[in-house]
Short mmCIF file of C-alpha atoms and ligand atoms in Angstrom, two decimals:
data_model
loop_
_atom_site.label_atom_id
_atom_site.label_comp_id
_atom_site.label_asym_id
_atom_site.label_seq_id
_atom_site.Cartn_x
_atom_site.Cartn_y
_atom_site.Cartn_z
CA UNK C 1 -26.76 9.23 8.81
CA UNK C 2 -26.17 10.07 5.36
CA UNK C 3 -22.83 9.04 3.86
CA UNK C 4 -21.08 12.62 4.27
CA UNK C 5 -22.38 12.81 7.72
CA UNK C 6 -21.00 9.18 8.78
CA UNK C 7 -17.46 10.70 6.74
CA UNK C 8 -17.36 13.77 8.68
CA UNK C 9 -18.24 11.83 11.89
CA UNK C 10 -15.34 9.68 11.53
CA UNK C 11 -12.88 12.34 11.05
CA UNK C 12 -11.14 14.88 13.57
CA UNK C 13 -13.61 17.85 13.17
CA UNK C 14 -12.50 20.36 10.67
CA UNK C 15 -10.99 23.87 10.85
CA UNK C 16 -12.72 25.82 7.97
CA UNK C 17 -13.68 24.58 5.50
CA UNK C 18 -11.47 22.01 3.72
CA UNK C 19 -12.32 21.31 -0.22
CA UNK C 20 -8.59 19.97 -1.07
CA UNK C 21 -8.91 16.10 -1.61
CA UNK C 22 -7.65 15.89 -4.79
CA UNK C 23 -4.21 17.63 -2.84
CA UNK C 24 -4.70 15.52 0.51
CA UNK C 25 -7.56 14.02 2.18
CA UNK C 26 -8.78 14.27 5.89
CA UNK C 27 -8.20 10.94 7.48
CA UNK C 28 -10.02 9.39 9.76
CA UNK C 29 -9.23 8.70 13.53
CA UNK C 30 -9.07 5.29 13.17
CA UNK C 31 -6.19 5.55 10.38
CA UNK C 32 -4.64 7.88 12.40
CA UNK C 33 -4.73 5.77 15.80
CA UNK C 34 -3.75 2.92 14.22
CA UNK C 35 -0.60 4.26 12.54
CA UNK C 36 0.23 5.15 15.70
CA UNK C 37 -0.35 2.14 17.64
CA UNK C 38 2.10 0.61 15.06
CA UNK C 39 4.68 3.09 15.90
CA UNK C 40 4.28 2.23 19.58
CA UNK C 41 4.35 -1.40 18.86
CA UNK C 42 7.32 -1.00 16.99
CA UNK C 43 9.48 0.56 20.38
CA UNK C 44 7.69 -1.85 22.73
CA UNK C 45 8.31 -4.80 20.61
CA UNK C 46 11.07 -3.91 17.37
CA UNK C 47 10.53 -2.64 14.08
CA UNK C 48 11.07 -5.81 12.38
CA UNK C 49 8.63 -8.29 14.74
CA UNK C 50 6.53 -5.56 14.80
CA UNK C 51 6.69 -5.48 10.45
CA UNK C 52 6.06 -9.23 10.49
CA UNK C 53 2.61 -8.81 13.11
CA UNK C 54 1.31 -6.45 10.33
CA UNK C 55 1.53 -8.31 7.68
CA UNK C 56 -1.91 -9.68 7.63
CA UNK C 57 -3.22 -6.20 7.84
CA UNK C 58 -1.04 -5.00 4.84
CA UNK C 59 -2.09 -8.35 2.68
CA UNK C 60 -5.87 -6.93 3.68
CA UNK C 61 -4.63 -3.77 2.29
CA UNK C 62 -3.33 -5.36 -0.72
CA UNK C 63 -6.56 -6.96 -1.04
CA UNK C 64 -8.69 -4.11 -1.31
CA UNK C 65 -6.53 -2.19 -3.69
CA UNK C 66 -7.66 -5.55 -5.50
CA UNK C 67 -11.18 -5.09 -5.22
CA UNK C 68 -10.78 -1.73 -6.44
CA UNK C 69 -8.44 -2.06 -9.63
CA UNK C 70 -9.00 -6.08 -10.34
CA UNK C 71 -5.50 -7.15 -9.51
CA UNK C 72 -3.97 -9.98 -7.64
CA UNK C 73 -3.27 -8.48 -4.21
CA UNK C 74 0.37 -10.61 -4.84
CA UNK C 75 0.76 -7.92 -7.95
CA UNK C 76 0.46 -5.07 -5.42
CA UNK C 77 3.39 -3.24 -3.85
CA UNK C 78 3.82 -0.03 -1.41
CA UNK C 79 5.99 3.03 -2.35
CA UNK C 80 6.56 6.15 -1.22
CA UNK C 81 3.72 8.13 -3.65
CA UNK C 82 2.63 8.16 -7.02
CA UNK C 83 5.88 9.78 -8.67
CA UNK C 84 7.88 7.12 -6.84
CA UNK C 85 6.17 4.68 -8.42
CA UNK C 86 6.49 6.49 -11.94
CA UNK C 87 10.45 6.11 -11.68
CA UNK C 88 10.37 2.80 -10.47
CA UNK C 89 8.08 1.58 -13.77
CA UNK C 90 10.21 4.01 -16.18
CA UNK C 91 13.60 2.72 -14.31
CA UNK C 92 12.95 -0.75 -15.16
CA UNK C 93 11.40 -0.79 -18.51
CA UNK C 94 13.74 -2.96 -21.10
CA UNK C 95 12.35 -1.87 -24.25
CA UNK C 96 12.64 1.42 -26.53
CA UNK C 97 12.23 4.48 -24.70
CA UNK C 98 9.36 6.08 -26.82
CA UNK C 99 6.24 7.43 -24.81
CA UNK C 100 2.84 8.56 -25.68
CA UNK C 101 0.44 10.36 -23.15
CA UNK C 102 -2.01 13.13 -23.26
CA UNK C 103 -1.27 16.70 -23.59
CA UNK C 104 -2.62 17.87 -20.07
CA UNK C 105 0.01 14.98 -18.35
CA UNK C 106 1.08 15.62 -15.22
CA UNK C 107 4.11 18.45 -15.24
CA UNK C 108 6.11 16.51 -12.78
CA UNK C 109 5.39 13.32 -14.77
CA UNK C 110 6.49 14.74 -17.75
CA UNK C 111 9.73 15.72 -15.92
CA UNK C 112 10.51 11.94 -14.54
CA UNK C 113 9.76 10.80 -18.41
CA UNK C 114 12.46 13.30 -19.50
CA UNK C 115 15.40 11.85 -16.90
CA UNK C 116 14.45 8.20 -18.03
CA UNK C 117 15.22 9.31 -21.60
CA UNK C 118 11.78 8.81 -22.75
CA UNK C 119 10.84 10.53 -26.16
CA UNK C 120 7.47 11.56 -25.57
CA UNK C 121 4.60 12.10 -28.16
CA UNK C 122 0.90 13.58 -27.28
CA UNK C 123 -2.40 11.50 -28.14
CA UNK C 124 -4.68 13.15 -29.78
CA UNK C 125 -7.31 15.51 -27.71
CA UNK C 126 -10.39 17.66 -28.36
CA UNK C 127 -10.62 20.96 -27.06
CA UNK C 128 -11.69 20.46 -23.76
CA UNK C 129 -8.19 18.03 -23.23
CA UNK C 130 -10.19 14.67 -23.63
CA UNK C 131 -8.31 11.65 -25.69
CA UNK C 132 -9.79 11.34 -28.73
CA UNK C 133 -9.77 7.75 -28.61
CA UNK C 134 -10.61 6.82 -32.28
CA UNK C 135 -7.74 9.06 -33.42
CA UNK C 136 -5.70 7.58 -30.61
CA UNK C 137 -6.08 4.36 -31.91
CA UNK C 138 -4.88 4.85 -35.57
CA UNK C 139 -1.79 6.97 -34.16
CA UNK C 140 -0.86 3.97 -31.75
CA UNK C 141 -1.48 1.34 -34.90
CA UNK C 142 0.70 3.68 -37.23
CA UNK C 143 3.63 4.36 -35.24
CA UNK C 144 3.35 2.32 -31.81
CA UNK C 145 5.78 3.77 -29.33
CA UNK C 146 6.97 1.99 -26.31
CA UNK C 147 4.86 2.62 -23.98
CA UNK C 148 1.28 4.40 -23.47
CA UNK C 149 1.05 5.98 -20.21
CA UNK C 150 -2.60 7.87 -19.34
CA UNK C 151 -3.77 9.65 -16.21
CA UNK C 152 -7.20 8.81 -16.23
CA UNK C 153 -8.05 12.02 -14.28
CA UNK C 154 -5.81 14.92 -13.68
CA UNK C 155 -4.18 17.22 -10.97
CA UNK C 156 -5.06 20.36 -13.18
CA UNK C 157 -8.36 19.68 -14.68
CA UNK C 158 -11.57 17.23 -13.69
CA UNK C 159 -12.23 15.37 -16.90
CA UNK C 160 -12.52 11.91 -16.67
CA UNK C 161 -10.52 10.11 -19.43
CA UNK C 162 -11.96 7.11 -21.57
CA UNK C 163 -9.30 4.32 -20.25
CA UNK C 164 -11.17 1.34 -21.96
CA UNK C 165 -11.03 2.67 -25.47
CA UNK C 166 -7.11 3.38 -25.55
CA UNK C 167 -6.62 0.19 -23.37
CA UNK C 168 -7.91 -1.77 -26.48
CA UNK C 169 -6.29 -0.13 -29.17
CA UNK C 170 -2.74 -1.00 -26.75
CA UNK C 171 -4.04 -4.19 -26.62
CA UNK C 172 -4.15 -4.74 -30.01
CA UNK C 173 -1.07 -3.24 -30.89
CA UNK C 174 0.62 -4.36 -28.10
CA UNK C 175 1.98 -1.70 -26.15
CA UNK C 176 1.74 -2.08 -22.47
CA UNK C 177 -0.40 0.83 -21.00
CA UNK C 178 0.66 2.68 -17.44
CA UNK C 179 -2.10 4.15 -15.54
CA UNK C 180 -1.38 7.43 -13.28
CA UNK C 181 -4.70 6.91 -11.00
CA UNK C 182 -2.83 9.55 -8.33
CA UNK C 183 -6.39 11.58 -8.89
CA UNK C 184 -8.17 8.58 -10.10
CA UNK C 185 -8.10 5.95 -7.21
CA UNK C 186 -10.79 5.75 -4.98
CA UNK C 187 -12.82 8.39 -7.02
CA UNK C 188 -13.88 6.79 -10.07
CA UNK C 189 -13.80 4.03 -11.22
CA UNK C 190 -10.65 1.87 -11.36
CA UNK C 191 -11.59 -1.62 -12.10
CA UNK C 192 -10.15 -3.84 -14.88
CA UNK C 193 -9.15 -0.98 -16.89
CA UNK C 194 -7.13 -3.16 -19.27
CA UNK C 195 -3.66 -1.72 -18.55
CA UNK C 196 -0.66 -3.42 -17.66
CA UNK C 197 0.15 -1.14 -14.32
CA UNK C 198 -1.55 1.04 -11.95
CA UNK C 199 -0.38 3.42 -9.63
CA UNK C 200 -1.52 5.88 -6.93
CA UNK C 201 -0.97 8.00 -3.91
CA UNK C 202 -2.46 7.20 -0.49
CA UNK C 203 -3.25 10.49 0.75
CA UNK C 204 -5.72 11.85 -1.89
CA UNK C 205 -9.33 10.47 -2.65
CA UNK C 206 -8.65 7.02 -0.56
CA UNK C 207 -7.66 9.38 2.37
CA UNK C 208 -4.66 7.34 3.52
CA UNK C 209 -1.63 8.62 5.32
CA UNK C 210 0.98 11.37 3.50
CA UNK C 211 4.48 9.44 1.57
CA UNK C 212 2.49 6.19 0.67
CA UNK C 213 1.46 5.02 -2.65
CA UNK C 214 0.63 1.63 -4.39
CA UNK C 215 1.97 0.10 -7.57
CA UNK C 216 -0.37 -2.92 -9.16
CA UNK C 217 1.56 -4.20 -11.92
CA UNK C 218 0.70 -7.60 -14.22
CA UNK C 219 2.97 -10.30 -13.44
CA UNK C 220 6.21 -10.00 -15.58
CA UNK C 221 6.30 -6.43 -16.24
CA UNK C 222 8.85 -5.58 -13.67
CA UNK C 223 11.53 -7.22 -12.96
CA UNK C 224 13.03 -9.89 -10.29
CA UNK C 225 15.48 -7.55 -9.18
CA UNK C 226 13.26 -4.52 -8.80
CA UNK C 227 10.50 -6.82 -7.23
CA UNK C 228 13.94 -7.68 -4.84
CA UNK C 229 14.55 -4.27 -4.06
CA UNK C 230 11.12 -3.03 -3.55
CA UNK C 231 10.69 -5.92 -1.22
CA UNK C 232 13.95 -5.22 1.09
CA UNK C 233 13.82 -1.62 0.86
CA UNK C 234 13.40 0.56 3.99
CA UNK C 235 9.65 1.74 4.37
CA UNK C 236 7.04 3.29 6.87
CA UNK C 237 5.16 0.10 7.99
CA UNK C 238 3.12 2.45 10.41
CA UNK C 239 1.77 4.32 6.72
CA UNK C 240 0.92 1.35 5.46
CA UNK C 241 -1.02 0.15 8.10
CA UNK C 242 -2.81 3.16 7.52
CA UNK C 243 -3.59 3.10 4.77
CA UNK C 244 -4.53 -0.52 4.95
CA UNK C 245 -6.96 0.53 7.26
CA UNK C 246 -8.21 3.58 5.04
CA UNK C 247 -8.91 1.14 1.86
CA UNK C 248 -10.51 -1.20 4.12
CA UNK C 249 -12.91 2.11 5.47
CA UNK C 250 -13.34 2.78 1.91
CA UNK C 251 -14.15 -1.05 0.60
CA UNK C 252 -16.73 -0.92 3.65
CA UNK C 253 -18.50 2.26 2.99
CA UNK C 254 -19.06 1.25 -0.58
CA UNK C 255 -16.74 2.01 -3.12
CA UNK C 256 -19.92 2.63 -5.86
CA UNK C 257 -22.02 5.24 -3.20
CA UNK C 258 -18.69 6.89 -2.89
CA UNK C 259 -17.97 7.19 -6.33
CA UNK C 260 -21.67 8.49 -6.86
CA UNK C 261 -21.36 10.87 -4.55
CA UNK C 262 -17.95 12.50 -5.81
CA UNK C 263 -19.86 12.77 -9.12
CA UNK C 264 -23.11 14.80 -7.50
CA UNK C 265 -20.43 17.03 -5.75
CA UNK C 266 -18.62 18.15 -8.50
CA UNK C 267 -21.72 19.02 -10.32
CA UNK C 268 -22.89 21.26 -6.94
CA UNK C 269 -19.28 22.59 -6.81
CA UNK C 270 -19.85 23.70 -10.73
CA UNK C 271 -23.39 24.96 -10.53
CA UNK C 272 -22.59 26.83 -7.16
CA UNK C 273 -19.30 28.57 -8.16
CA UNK C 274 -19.48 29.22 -12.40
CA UNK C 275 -19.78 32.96 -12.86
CA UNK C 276 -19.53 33.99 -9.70
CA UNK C 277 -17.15 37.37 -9.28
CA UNK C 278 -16.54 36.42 -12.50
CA UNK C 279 -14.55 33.08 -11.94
CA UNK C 280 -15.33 30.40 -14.58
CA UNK C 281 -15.37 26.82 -14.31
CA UNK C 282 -13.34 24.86 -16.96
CA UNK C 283 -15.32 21.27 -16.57
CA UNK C 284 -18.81 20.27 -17.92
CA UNK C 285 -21.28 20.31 -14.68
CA UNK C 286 -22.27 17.05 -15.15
CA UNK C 287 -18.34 16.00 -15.70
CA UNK C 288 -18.08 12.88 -13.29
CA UNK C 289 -15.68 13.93 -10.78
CA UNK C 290 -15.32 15.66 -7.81
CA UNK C 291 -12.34 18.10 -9.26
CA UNK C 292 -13.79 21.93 -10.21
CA UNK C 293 -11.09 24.13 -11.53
CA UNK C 294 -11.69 27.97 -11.78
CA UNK C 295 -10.00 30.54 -13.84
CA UNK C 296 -9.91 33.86 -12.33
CA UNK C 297 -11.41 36.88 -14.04
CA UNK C 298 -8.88 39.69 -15.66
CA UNK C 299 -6.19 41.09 -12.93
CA UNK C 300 -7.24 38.41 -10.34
CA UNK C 301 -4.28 36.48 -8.83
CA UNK C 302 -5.34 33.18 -7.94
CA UNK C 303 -1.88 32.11 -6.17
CA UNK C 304 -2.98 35.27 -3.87
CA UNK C 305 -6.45 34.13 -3.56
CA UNK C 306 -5.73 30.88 -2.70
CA UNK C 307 -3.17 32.10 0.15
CA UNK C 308 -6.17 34.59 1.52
CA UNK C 309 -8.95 31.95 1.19
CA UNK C 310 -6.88 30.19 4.03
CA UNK C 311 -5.91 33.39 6.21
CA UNK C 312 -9.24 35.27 6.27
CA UNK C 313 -11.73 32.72 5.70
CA UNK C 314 -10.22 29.17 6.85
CA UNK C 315 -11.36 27.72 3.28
CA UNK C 316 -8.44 25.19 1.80
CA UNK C 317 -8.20 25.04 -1.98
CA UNK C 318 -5.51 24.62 -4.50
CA UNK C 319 -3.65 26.93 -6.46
CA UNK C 320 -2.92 25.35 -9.89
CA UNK C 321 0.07 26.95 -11.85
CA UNK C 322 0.39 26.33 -15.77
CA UNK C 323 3.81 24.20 -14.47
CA UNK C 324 1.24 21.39 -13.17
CA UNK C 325 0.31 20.21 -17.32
CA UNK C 326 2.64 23.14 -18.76
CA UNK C 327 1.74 21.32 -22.46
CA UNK C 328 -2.23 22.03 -22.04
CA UNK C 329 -3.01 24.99 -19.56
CA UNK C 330 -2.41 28.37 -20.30
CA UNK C 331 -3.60 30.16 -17.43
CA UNK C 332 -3.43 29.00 -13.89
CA UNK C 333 -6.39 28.02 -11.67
CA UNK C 334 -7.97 27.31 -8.24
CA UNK C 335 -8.47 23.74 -7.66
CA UNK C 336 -11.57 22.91 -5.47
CA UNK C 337 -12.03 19.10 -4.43
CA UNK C 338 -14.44 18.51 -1.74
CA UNK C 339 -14.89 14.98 -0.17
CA UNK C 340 -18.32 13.15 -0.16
CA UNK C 341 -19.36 15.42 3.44
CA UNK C 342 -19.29 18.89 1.82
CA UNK C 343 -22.36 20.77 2.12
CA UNK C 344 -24.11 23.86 0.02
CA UNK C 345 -23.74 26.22 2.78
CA UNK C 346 -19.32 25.48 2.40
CA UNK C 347 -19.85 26.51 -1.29
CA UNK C 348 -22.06 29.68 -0.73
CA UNK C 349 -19.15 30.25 1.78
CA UNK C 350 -16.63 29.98 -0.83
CA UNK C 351 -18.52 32.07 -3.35
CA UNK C 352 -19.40 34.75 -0.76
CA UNK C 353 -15.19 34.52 -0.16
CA UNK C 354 -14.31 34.49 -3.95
CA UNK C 355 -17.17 37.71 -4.62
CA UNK C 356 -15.12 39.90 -1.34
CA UNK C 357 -11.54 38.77 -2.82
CA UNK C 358 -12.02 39.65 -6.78
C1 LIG E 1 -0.53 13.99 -6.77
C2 LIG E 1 -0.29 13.43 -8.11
C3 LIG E 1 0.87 12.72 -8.40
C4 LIG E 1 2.03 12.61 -7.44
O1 LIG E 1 1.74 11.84 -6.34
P1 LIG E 1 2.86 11.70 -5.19
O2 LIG E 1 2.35 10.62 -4.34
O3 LIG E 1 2.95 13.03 -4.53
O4 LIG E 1 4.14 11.36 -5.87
C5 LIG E 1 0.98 12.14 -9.65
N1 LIG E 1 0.01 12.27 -10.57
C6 LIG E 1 -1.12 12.97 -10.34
C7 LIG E 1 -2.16 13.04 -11.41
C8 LIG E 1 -1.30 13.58 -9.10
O5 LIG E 1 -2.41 14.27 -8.88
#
């Protein structure tokens, strides 16, 4: 079996088409039985014996969002999703509330920034939204701010940010760096990026359950009492066990074959679907990522597209407003982010779709 056939095989089989990963993931049936099985264990034998019979499952879980990011599995944490753990970082940080991250950052990131008083300033970009990390690293050295904060990969867009380069030039200067890998977890690569957190969401590339995330911080960033707090705070045990279970699936299959794979997707999204009813794709083919995003041609809605792609045709995309990086996209766009079992004949689908609804 190749690897999308042993994905698909694992999974409940799909209705449509579904090319919406980098929005939510299909899991498998053994992530969803066994957040279930916790929920049942938790009535037969209590929530809080049935927490403490988890726990080696969750360190396991801990320990493979090691192996994929190079921290201590003690450094890892659960939260509720990326943003949560965005405000948690922000919320905590001690020193002068001063910001730089790219243009294209997240919209909703942007917003948290703003209610934690942060100042923000954009790193340098070329055209296409990539840091221009020589640049970068002279604006960092002349006026450092407080923190550096890069999404390696966005919601809106499927370039694949140079992390090392700006990690250095933080290094040197200093400045701890915060990594959004919402998009980039369990995609590309992740490992020993040089920055002094991490953070993701569970239900995207790694295809864990919905309203979990991970924070992997480096000891002493955060503090004793928000280490407290995360520790006693309420949480879904049964998600984590999930997606314990989902990074453990993804660990097994290969981390590297998976990450190969997203890469040859994207290119087969972009070669199948530029030009076609006049829809044009905004990444380089060979751009390693399994994100495409299309603008639509003149007088084409892709909001209403997007919402007809599902009713007539059973295909799930993304619709991408201009509020998702409101400082880099003019124009809004339909997201398409297969998984690694996608086939030609869903793209000639989708084009056949996108030529009857322009
Ligand atoms: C989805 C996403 C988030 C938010 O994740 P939640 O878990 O929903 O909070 C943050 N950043 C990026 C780049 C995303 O794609």
């Amino acid at each position: 079996m190749s690897l999308g056939e042993q994905w698909r095989a694992a999974r409940p089989a799909v209705a449509g088409v579904h090319l919406d990963s980098a929005a939510c993931s299909r899991q498998t049936l053994a992530v969803i039985e066994a957040t279930a099985q916790h929920a049942r264990h938790e009535a037969e034998v209590g929530g809080y014996v049935a927490a403490e019979a988890a726990a080696p499952v969750l360190k396991a879980g801990r320990t493979a969002v090691g192996a994929l990011t190079g921290y201590e599995p003690a450094d890892v944490v659960f939260t509720t999703g990326a943003g949560h753990a965005l405000d948690l970082l922000l919320g905590d940080w001690r020193g002068e509330r001063t910001l730089a991250c790219l243009p294209g950052e997240f919209g909703p990131n942007l917003l948290t920034m703003a209610r934690h008083g942060f100042e923000v300033r954009p790193l340098p970009v070329d055209s296409s939204g990539r840091l221009d990390a020589a640049a970068a690293t002279k604006v960092l050295a002349a006026e450092p701010p407080g923190l550096v904060h890069l999404t390696p990969l966005g919601s809106h867009r499927g370039i694949v940010q140079p992390v090392a380069e700006l990690a250095a030039a933080c290094r040197a200067d200093g400045i701890p760096l915060l990594v959004d890998a919402a998009q980039a977890f369990a995609h590309v690569d992740c490992r020993d990026m040089g920055a002094d957190a991490v953070y993701t969401a569970s239900r995207k590339w790694a295809a864990g359950p919905r309203g979990v995330g991970l924070l992997a911080t480096r000891p002493g960033l955060l503090s004793e009492e928000l280490l407290a707090r995360i520790a006693h705070a309420e949480a879904n045990v049964a998600a984590h066990v999930g997606l314990s279970l989902a990074l453990g699936e993804h660990v097994a299959t290969g981390p590297e074959p998976i990450r190969t794979r997203l890469a040859e997707v994207g290119a087969m999204a972009r070669t199948a679907l530029d030009g076609v009813a006049g829809w044009r794709v905004v990444e380089p083919v060979d751009e390693p990522s399994a994100i495409t995003t299309l603008t639509p041609p003149d007088g084409v809605d892709a909001q209403v597209v997007r919402s007809r792609l599902i009713a007539e045709y059973r295909i799930v995309t993304t619709y991408a407003g201009v509020e998702r990086a409101p400082r880099e996209m003019t124009a809004p766009a339909l997201r398409v982010s297969p998984h690694v079992d996608v086939t030609p004949d869903d793209f000639e689908l989708l084009a056949r779709a996108l030529t009857e609804l322009s």
